[in-house]
Short mmCIF file of C-alpha atoms in Angstrom, two decimals:
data_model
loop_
_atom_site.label_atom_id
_atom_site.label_comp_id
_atom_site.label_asym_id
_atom_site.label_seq_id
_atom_site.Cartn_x
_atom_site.Cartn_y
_atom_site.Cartn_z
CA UNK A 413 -27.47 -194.00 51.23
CA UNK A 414 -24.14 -191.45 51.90
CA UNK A 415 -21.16 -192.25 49.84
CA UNK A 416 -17.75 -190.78 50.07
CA UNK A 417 -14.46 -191.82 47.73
CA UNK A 418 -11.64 -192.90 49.04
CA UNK A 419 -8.87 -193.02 46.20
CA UNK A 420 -11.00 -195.78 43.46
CA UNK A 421 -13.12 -196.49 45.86
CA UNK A 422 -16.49 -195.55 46.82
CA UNK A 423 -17.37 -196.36 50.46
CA UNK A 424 -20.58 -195.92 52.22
CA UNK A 425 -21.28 -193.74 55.14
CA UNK A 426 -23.06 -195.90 58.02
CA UNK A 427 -23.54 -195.57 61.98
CA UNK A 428 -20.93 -192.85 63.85
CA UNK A 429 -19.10 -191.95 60.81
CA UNK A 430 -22.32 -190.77 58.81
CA UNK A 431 -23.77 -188.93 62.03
CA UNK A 432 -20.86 -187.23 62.10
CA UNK A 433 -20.36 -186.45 58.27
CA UNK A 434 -24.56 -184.99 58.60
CA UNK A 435 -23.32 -182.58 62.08
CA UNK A 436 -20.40 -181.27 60.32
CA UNK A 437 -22.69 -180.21 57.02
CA UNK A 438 -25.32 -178.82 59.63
CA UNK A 439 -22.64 -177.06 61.37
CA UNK A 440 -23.60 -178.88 64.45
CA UNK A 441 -21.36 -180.40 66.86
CA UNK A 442 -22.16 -183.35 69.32
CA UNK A 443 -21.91 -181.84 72.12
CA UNK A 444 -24.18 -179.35 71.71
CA UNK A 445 -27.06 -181.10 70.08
CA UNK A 446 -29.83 -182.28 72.56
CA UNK A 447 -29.02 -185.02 74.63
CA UNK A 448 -30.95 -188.48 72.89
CA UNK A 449 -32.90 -189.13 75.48
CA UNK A 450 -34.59 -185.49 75.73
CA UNK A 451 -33.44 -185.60 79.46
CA UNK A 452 -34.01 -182.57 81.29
CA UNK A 453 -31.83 -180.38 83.48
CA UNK A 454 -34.67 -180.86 86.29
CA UNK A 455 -34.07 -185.10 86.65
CA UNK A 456 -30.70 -184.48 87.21
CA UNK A 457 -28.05 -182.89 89.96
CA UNK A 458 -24.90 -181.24 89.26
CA UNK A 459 -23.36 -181.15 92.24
CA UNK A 460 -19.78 -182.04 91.66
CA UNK A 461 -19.93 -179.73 88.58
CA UNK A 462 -21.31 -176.81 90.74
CA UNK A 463 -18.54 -177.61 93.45
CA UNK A 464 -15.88 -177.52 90.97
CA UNK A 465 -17.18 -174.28 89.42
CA UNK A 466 -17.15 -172.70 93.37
CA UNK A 467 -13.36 -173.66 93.95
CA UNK A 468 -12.56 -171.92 90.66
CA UNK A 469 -14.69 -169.19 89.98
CA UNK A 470 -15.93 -168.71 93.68
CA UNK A 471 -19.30 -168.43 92.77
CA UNK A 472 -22.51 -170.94 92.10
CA UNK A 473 -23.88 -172.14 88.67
CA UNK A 474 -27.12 -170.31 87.81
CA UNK A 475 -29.38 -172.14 85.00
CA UNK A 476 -28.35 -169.23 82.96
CA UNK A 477 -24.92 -170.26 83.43
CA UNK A 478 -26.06 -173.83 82.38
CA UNK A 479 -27.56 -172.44 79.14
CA UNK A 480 -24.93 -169.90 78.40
CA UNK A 481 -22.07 -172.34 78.65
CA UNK A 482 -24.19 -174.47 76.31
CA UNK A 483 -24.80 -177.55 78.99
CA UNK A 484 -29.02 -176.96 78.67
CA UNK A 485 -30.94 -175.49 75.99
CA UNK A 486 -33.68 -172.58 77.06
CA UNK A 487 -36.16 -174.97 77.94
CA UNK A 488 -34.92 -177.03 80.20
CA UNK A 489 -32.92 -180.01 77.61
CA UNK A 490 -29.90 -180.98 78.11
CA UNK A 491 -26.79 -180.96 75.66
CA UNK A 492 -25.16 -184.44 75.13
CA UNK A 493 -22.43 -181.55 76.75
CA UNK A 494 -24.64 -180.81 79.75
CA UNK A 495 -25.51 -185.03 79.98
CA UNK A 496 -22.01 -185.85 80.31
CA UNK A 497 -21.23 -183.46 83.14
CA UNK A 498 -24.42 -184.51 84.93
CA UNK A 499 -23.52 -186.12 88.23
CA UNK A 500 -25.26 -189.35 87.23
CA UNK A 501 -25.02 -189.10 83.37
CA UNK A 502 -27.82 -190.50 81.20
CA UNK A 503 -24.64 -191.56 78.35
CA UNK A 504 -24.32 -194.95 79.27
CA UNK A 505 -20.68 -195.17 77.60
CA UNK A 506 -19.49 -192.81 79.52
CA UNK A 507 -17.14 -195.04 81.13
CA UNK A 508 -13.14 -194.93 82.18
CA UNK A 509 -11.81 -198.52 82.41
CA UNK A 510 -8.02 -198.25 84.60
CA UNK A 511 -5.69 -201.30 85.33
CA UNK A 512 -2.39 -201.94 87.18
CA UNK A 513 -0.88 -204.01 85.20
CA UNK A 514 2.72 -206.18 86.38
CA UNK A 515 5.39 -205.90 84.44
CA UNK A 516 5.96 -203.84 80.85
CA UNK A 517 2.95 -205.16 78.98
CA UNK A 518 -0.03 -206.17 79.10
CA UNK A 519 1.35 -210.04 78.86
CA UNK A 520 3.37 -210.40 81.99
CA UNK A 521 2.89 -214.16 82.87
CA UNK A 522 0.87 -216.03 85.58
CA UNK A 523 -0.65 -212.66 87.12
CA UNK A 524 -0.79 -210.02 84.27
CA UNK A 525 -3.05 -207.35 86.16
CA UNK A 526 -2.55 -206.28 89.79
CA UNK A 527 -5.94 -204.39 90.16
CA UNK A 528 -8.84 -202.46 87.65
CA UNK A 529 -11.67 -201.17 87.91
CA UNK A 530 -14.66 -199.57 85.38
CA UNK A 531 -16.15 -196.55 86.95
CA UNK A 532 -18.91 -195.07 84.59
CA UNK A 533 -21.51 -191.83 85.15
CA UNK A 534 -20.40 -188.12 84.71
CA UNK A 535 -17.33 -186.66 83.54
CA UNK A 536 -15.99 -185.35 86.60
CA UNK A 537 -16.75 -188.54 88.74
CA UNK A 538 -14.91 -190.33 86.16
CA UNK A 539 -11.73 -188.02 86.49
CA UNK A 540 -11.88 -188.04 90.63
CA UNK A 541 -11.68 -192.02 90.06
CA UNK A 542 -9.32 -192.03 87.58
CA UNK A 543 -7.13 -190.04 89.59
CA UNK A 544 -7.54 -191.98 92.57
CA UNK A 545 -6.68 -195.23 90.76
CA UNK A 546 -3.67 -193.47 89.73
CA UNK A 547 -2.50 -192.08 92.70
CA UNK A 548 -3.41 -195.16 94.38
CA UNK A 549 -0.95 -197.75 91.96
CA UNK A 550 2.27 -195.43 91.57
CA UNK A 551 5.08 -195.29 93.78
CA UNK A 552 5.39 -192.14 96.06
CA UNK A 553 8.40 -191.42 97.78
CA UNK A 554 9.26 -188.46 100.31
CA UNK A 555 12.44 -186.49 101.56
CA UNK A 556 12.17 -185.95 105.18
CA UNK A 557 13.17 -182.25 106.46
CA UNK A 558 14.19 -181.29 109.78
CA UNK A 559 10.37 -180.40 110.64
CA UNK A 560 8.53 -181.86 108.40
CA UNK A 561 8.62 -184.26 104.62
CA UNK A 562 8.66 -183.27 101.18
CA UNK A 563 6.03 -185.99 99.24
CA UNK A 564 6.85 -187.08 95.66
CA UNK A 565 4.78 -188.66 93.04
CA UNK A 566 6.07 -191.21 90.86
CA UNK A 567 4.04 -188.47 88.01
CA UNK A 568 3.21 -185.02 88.38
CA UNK A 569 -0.53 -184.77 89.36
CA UNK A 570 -0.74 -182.10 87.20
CA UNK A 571 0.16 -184.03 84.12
CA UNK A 572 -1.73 -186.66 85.17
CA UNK A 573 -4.92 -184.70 85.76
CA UNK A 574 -4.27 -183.31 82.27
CA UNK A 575 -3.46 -186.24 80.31
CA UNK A 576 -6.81 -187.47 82.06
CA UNK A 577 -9.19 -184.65 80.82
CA UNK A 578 -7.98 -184.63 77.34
CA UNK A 579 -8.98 -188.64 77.11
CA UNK A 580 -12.29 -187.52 78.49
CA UNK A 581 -12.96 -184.60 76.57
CA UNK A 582 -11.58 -185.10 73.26
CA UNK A 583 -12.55 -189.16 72.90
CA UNK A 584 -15.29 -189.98 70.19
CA UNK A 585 -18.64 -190.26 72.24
CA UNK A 586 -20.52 -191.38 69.38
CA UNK A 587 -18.44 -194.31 68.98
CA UNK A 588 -19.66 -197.06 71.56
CA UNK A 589 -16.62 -198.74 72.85
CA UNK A 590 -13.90 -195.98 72.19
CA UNK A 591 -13.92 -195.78 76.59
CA UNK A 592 -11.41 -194.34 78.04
CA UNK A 593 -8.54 -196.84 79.27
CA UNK A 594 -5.86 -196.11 81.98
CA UNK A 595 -2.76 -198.67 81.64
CA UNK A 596 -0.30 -198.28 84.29
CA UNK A 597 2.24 -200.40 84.17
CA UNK A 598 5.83 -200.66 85.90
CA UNK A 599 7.62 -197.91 83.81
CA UNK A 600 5.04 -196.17 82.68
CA UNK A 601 1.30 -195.02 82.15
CA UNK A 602 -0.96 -194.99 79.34
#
């Protein structure tokens, strides 16, 4: 077995925590270690990944893109990396759980959630619903103009959007059950 100390005591590595003790001595991060599976880039579409790339770049991904950016390997594998962003990704905790809840926790009497929903498959589909849900239960308002109306958000869409990627990008994927959750609740969202 792996063993580590902690202060007097001697703990053993097991599960996650020794996979990821073994990748960081190999140098090797998650995300760019062959998916588990052995799925290749063939069985799967990147479509929403390939649209995004368009509006940014203005240009389409090329499998030398895929390899370069570290999403497939030179024969054809994909990356846990290149999994995740697959339309319909093979990680089956790849998962965003959001809920509206009333009140200002999650304990607000008879009715404690107004809506939720668990959306699961590729990173960007999970960010496009997450968003949604977001937009969807918090407040807009609007200033009308002469000619036209200004349209507020209750939270920037920009923050938003951000606060979103970092849970989806930086949470644990080799833990199962460390999903992402989106709490909104009357003053605030978490």
């Amino acid at each position: 077995g792996f063993y580590y100390r902690t202060g007097a005591v001697k703990m053993q590595l097991t599960g996650p925590a020794l996979t990821q003790f073994l990748m960081e001595k190999s140098g090797q991060q998650w995300d760019a270690a062959p998916s588990a599976g052995g799925q290749r880039m063939s069985d799967y579409t990147f479509i929403a990944l390939n649209n995004r790339y368009r509006q940014t770049a203005g240009a389409k991904l090329t499998k030398a893109d895929f390899i370069s950016y570290g999403l497939v390997s030179e024969t054809g594998v994909l990356t846990n990396a290149g999994a995740l962003l697959a339309d319909e990704s093979p990680v089956s905790h790849s998962r965003v759980f959001c809920t509206r809840w009333n009140g200002l926790d999650m304990t607000a009497g008879v009715m404690d959630a107004a809506g939720d929903r668990e959306e699961s498959g590729g990173l960007l589909r999970l960010l496009q619903y997450a968003e949604d849900f977001v937009r969807l239960h918090t407040r807009r308002s609007w200033h009308k103009r002469p000619s036209d109306r200004v349209n507020f958000h209750e939270y920037p869409e920009r923050s938003v959007q951000e606060m979103l990627i970092n849970g989806l990008v930086h949470r644990d994927y080799l833990e199962y059950g460390s999903e992402v959750h989106v709490d909104i609740f009357d003053d605030r969202i978490e």
